[in-house]
Short mmCIF file of C-alpha atoms in Angstrom, two decimals:
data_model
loop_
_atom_site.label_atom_id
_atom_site.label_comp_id
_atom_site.label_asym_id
_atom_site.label_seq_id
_atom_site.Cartn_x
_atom_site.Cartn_y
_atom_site.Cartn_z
CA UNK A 1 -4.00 -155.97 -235.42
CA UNK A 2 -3.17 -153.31 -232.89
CA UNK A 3 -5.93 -154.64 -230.74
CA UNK A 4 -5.04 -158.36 -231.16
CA UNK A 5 -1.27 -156.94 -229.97
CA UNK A 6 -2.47 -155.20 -227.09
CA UNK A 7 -4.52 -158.05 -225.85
CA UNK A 8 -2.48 -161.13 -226.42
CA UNK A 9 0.93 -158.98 -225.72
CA UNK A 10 0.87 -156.20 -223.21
CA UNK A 11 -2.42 -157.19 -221.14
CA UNK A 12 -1.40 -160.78 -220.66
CA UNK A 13 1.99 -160.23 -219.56
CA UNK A 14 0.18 -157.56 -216.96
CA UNK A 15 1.67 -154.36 -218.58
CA UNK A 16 0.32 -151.13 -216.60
CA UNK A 17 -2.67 -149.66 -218.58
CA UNK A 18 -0.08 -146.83 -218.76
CA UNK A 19 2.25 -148.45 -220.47
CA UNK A 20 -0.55 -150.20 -223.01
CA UNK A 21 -0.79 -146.86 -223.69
CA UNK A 22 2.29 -145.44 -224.28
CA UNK A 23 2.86 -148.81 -226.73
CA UNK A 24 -0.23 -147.88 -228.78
CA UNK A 25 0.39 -144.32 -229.29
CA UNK A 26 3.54 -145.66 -230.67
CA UNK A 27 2.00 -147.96 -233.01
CA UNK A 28 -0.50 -145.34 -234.21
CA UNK A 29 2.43 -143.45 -235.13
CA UNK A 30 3.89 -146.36 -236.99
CA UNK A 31 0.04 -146.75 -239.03
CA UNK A 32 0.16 -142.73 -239.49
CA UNK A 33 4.09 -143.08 -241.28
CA UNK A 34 2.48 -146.06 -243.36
CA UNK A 35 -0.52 -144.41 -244.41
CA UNK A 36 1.19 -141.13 -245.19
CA UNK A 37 3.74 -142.33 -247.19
CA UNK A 38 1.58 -145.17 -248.89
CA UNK A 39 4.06 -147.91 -247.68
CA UNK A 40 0.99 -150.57 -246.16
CA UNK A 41 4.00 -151.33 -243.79
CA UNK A 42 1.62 -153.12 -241.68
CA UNK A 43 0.14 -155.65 -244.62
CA UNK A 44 3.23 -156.14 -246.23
CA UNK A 45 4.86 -157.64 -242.93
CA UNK A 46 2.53 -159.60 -242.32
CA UNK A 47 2.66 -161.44 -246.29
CA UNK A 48 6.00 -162.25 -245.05
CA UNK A 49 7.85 -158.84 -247.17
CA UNK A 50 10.28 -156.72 -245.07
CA UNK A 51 10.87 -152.76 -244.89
CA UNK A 52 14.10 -151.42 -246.84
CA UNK A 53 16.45 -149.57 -245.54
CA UNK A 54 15.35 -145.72 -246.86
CA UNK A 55 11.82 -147.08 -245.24
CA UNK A 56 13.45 -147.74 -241.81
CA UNK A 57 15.51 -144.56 -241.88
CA UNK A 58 12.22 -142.56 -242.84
CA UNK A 59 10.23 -144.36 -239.88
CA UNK A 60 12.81 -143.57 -237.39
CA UNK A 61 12.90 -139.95 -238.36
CA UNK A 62 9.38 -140.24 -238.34
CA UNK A 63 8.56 -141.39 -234.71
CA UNK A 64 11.17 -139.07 -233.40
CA UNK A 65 8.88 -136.11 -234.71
CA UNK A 66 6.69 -133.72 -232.65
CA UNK A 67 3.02 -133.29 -233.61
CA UNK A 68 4.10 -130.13 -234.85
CA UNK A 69 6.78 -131.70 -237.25
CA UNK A 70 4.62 -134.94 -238.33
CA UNK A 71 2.05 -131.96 -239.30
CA UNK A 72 3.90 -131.06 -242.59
CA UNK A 73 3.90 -133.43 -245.65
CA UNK A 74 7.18 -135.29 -244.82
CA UNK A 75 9.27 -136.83 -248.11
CA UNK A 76 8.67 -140.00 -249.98
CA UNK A 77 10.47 -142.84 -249.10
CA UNK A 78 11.25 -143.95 -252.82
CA UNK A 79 12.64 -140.30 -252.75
CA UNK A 80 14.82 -140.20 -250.36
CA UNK A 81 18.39 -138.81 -250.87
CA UNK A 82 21.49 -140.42 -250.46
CA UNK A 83 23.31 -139.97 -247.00
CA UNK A 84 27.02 -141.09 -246.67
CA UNK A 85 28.47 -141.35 -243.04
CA UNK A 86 30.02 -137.84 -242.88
CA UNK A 87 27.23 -136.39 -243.91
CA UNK A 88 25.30 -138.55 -241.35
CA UNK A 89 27.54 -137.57 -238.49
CA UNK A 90 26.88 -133.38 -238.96
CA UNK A 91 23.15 -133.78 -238.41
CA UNK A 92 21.63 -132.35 -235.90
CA UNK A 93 21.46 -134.51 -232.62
CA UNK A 94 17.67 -132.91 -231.92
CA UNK A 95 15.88 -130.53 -233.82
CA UNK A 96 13.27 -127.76 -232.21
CA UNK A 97 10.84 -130.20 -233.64
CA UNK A 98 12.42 -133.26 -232.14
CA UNK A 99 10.99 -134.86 -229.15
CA UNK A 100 13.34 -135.92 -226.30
CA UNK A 101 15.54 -138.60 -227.10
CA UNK A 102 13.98 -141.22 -224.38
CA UNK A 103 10.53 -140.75 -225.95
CA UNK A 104 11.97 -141.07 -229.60
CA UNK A 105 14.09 -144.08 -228.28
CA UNK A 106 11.19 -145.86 -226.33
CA UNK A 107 8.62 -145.24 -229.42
CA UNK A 108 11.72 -146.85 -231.86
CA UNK A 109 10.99 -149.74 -229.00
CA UNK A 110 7.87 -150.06 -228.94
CA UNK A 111 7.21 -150.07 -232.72
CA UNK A 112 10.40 -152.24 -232.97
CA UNK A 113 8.55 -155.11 -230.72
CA UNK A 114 5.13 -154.60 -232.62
CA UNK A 115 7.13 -155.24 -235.95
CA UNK A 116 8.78 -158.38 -234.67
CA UNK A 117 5.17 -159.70 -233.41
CA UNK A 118 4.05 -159.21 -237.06
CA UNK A 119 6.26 -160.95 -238.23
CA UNK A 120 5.89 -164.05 -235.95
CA UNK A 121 2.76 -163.96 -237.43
CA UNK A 122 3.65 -164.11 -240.73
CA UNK A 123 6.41 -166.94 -239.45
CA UNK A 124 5.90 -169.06 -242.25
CA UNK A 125 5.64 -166.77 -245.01
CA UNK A 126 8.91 -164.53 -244.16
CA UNK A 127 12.22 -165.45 -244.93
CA UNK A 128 14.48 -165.48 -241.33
CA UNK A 129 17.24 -164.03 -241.99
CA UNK A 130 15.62 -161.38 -244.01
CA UNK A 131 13.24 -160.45 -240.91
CA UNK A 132 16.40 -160.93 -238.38
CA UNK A 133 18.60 -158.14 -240.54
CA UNK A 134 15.77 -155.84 -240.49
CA UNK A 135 15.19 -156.08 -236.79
CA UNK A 136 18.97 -155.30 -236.28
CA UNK A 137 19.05 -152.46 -238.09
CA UNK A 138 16.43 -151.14 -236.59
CA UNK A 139 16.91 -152.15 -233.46
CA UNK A 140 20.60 -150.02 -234.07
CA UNK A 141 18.78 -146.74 -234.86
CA UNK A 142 17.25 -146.96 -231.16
CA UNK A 143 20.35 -146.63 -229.79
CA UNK A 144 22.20 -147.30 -226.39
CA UNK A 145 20.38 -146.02 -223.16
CA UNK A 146 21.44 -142.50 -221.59
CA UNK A 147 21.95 -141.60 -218.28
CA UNK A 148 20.03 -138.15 -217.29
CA UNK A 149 21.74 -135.84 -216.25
CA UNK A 150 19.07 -133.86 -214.94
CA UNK A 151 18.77 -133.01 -211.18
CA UNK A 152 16.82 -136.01 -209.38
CA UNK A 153 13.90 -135.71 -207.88
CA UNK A 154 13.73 -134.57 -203.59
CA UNK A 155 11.50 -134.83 -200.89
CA UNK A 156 10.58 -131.92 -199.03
CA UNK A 157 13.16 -130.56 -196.11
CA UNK A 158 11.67 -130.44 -192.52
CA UNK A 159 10.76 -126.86 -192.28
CA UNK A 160 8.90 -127.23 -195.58
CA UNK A 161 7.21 -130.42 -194.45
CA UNK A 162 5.85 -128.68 -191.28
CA UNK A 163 5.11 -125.22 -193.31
CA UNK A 164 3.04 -128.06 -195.94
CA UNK A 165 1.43 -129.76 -192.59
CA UNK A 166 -0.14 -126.61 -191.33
CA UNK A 167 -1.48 -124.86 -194.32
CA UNK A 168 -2.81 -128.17 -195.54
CA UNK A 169 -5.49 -128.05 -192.42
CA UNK A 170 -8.85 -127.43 -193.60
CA UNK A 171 -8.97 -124.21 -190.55
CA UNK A 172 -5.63 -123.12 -191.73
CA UNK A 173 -6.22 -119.12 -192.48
CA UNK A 174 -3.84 -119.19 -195.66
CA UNK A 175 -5.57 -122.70 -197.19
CA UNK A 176 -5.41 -121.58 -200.62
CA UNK A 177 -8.92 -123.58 -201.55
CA UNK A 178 -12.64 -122.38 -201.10
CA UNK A 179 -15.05 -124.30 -199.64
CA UNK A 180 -15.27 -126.44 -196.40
CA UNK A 181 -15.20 -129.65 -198.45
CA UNK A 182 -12.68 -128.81 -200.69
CA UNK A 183 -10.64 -128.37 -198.01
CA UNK A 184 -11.28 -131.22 -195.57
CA UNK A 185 -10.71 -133.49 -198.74
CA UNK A 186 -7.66 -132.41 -199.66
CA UNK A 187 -6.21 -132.01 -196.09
CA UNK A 188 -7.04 -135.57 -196.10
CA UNK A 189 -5.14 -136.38 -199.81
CA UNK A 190 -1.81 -134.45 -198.38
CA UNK A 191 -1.81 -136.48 -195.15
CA UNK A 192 -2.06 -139.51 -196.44
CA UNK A 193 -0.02 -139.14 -198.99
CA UNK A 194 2.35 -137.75 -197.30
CA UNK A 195 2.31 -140.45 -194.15
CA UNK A 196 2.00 -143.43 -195.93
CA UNK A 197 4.32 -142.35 -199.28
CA UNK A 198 2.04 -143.97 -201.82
CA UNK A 199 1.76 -142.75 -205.21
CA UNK A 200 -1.17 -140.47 -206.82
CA UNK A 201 -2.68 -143.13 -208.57
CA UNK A 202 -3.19 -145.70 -205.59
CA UNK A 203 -4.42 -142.55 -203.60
CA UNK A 204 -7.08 -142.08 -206.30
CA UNK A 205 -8.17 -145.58 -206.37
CA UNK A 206 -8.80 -146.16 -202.82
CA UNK A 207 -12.47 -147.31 -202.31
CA UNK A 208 -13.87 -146.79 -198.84
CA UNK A 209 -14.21 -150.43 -198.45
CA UNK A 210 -10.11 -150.45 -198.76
CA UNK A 211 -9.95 -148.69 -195.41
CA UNK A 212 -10.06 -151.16 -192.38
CA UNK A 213 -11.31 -149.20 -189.33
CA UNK A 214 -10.45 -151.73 -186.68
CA UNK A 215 -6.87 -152.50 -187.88
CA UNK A 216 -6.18 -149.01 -188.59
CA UNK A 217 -4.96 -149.75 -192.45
CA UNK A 218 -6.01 -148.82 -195.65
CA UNK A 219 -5.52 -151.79 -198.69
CA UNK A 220 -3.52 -150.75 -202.22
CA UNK A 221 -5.33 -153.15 -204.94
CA UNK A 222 -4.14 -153.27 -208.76
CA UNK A 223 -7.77 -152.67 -210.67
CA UNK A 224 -6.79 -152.51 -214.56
CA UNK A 225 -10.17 -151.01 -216.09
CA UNK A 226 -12.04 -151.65 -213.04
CA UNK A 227 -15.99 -151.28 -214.28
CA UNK A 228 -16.89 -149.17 -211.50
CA UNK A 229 -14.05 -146.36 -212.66
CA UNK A 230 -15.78 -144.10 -215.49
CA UNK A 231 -12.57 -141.54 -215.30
CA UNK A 232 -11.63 -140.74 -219.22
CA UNK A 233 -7.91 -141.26 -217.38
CA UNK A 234 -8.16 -143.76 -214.87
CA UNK A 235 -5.67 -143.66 -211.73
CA UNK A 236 -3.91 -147.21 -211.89
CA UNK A 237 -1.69 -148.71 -209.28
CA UNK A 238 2.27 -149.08 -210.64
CA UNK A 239 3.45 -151.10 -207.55
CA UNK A 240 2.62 -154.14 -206.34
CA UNK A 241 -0.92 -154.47 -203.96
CA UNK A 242 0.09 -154.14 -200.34
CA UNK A 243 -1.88 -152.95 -196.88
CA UNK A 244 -0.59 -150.16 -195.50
CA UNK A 245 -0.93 -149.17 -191.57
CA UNK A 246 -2.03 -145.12 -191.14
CA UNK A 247 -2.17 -143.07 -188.19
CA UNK A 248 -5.17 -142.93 -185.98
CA UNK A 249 -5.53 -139.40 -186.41
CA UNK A 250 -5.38 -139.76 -189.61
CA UNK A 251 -8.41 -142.13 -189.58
CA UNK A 252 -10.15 -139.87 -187.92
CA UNK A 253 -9.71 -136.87 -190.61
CA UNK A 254 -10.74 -139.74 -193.75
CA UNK A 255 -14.15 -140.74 -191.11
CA UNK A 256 -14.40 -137.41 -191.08
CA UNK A 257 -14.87 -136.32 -194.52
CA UNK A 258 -16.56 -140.04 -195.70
CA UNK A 259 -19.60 -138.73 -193.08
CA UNK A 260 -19.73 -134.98 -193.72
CA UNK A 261 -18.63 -133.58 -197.23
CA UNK A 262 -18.64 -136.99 -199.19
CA UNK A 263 -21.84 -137.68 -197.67
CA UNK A 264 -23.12 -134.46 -198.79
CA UNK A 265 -22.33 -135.01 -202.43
CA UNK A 266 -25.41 -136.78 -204.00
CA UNK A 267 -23.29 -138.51 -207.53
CA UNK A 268 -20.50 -139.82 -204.37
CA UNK A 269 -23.40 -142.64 -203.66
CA UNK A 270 -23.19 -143.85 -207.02
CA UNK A 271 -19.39 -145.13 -206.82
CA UNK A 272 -17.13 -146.60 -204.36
CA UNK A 273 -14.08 -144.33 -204.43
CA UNK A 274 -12.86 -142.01 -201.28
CA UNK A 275 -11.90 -139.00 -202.86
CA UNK A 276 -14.53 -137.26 -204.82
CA UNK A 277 -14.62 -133.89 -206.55
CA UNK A 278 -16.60 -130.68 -204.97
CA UNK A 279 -17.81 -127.84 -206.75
CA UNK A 280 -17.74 -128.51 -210.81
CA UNK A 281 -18.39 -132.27 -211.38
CA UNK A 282 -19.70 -132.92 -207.74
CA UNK A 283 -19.73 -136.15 -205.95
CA UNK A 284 -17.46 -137.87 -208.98
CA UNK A 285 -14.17 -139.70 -208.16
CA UNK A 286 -11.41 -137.41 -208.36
CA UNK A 287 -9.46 -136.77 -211.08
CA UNK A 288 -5.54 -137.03 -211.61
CA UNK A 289 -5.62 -133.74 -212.53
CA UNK A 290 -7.28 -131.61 -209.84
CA UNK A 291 -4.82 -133.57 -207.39
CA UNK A 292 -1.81 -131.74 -209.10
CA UNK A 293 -3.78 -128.94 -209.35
CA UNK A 294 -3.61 -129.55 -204.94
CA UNK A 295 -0.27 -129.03 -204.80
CA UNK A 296 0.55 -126.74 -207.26
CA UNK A 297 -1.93 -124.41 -205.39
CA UNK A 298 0.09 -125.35 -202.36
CA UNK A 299 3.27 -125.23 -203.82
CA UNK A 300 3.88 -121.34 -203.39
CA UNK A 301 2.94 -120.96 -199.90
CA UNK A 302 5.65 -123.96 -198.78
CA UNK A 303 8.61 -122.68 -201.06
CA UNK A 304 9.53 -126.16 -202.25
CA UNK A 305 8.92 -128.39 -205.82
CA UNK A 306 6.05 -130.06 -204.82
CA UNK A 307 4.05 -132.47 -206.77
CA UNK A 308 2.03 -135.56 -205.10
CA UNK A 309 5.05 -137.60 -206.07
CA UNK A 310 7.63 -135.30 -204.33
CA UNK A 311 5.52 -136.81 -200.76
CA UNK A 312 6.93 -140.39 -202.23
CA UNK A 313 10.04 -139.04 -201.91
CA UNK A 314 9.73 -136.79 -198.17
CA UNK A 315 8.69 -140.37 -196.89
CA UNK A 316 11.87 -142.67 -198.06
CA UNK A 317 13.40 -139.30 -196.03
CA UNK A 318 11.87 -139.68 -192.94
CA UNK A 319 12.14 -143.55 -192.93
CA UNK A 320 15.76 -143.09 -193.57
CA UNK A 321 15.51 -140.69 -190.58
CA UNK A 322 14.07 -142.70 -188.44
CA UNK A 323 16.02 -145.62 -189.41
CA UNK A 324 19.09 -143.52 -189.03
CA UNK A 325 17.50 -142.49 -185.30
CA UNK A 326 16.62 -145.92 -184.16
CA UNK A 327 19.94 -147.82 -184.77
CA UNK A 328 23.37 -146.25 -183.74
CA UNK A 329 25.35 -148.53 -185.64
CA UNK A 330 24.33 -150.16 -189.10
CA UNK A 331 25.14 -153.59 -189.54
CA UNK A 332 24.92 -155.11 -192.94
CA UNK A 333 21.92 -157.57 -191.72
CA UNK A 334 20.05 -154.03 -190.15
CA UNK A 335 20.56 -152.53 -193.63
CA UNK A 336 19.04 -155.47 -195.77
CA UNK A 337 16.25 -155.19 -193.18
CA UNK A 338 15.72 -151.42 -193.59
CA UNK A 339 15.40 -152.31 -197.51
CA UNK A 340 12.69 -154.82 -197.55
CA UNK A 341 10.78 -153.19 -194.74
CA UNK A 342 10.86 -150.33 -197.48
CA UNK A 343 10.68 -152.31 -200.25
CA UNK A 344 7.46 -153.82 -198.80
CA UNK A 345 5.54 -150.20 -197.99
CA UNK A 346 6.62 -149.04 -201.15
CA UNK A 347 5.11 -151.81 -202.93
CA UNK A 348 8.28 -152.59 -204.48
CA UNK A 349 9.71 -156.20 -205.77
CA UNK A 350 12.63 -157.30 -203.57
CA UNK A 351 15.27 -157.14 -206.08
CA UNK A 352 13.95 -153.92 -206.97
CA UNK A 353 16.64 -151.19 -206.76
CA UNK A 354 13.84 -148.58 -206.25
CA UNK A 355 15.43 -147.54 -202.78
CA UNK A 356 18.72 -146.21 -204.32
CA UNK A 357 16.88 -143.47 -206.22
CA UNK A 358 14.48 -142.75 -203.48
CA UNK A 359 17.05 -142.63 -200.89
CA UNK A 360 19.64 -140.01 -202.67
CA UNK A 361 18.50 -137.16 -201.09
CA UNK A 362 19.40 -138.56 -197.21
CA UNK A 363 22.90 -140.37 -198.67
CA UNK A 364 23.66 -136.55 -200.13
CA UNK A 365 23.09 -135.47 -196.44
CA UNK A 366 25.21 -138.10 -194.90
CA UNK A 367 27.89 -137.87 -197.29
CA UNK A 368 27.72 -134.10 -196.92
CA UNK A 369 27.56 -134.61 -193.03
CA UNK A 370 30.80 -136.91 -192.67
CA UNK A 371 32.93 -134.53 -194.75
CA UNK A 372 31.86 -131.60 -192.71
CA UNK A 373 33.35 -134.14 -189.81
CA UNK A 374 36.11 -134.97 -190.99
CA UNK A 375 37.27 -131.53 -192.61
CA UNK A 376 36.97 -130.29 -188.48
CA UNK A 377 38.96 -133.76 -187.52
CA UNK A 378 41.57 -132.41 -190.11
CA UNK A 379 41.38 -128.87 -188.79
CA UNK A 380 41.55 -129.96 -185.51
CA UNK A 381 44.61 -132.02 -185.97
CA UNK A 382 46.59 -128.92 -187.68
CA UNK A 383 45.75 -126.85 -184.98
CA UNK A 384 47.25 -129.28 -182.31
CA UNK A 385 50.55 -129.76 -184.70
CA UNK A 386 50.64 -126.10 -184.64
#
């Protein structure tokens, strides 16, 4: 049934192949608390029975377990003490063996929506009101969304972006990576990512027919399970497919490396992709994992977080900069503009509220900027009074 789900569901309605995931891991969860406790949650629902209560209270302490916790032989349902409200209250929030309480809340989501699809299923066979109390109450054990309060994410300041620039080039004497390939591809990866602000995954999935020599731009497509991708985990594209315009130099560098160390690689002629490994694995796309491993290897020589999202983030910067630079006095119309030009190279909807998270970073500066002002207006005037 998990398949059938998945299928009719999630891939229909265009989910991200990251996000199929995510649902399914939470639904093999759901089969492991059935099968371990001998509930046949799954057959049950779908002859029209509902879970109890104790069942719904073990499931949700279930799915909120670490692989460390769901390890041990966890308690019978039928078995389960009492709990009144007090004693309810003085549990623990989150255990060491707890996972995070977004993960617990989004599996208590995702199991919650597989469990109402069951029973739409089983439509005429369940009793309504029945299924609709059950949903509830589970639905209530999910709880009301958080805010983090962890620090946001930033983009790189300028000294750091230059310091990245430089020992990013290929004939850079402190490039941390061996081998002239190595390095001319991923020289190439930071640049681009870095002057075009698209994610990892799009980066990964670029095919060299993508790239437009003539028009200077390079095309983001959307390929769920694309045949030509063998990658155990495949890159995917979050935002929507857009053409982006790059830098002529920057053309030059990705020419570059397509006619000398791609070239070179004799399993690169048997896919499409741009980036390719060197060394172990030779010639095969690149993996999601050796491009963090590209900036974590970079990360100590610019002194900065940097992952390939934190270049995401050092773009909506500069544009902000540049915006910032190019009009002297923001009008509401100029400001709309500034958010669907963004909006549009980001690959974002044009509702989305994207920009506000990816812009935080140059608001803290401004806000920081006019209070430095007017603290000196305020000195200035005391001064004069005196």
């Amino acid at each position: 049934m998990p398949t059938v789900y998945a299928t009719s569901m999630l891939r229909n309605a265009n989910k991200a192949p990251k996000t199929i995931e995510a649902h399914l891991r939470a639904i093999a969860l759901f089969g492991e608390w059935s099968s371990k406790l001998h509930v046949s949650a799954e057959r049950r629902l779908l002859k029209g029975d509902v879970l109890s209560v104790p069942e719904l209270d073990s499931l949700s302490d279930y799915l909120r377990l670490k692989n460390e916790g769901r390890g041990q032989d966890r308690q019978k349902t039928n078995r389960r003490p009492h709990c009144g409200i007090e004693a309810a209250r003085a549990r623990p929030k989150q255990s060491a063996s707890a996972v995070a309480r977004c993960t617990a809340a989004n599996r208590l989501r995702y199991v919650r929506d597989y469990i109402v699809w069951l029973c739409g299923v089983a439509k005429p066979r369940a009793d309504a009101a029945a299924v609709s109390t059950m949903i509830a109450s589970l639905t209530a054990r999910i709880g009301a969304k958080q805010r983090r309060v962890q620090a946001y994410k930033r983009g790189l300041p300028v000294a750091a972006r230059d310091g990245l620039l430089a020992v990013s080039r290929a004939s850079h004497p402190e490039n941390p990576f061996r081998g002239k390939s190595t390095r001319q591809r991923n020289e190439v990866l930071v640049r681009l990512l870095y002057e075009t602000g698209m994610r990892r995954g799009e980066a990964l999935g670029i095919k060299i027919l993508d790239l437009d020599m003539f028009s200077q731009t390079v095309a983001i497509h959307r390929r769920g399970n694309d045949p030509d991708d063998r990658r155990l985990d495949e890159p995917n594209a979050k935002c929507a497919a857009r053409t982006i315009p790059i830098s002529e130099a920057l053309l030059l560098r990705i020419q570059s490396y397509i006619a000398t160390a791609r070239r070179a690689e004799v399993q690169a002629r048997k896919h499409p992709y741009l980036f390719v490994s060197h060394g172990r694995n030779a010639g095969r796309p690149m993996s999601l994992r050796t491009a963090n491993y590209v900036f974590e290897q970079l990360q100590p020589l610019v002194g900065e977080e940097l992952t390939p999202h934190t270049m995401r983030h050092t773009w909506n910067d500069r544009f902000s900069e540049l915006v910032d630079r190019n009009t002297a006095t923001k009008t509401e119309r100029s400001h709309a503009e500034e958010e669907r030009v963004r909006s549009r190279l980001m690959g974002w909807s044009a509702r989305s509220q994207m920009a506000a998270v990816y812009t935080r970073r140059h608001v803290e500066h401004k806000s920081r900027e006019a209070m430095m002002n007017l603290n000196q207006a305020i000195s200035c005037e005391a001064d004069g009074d005196a």
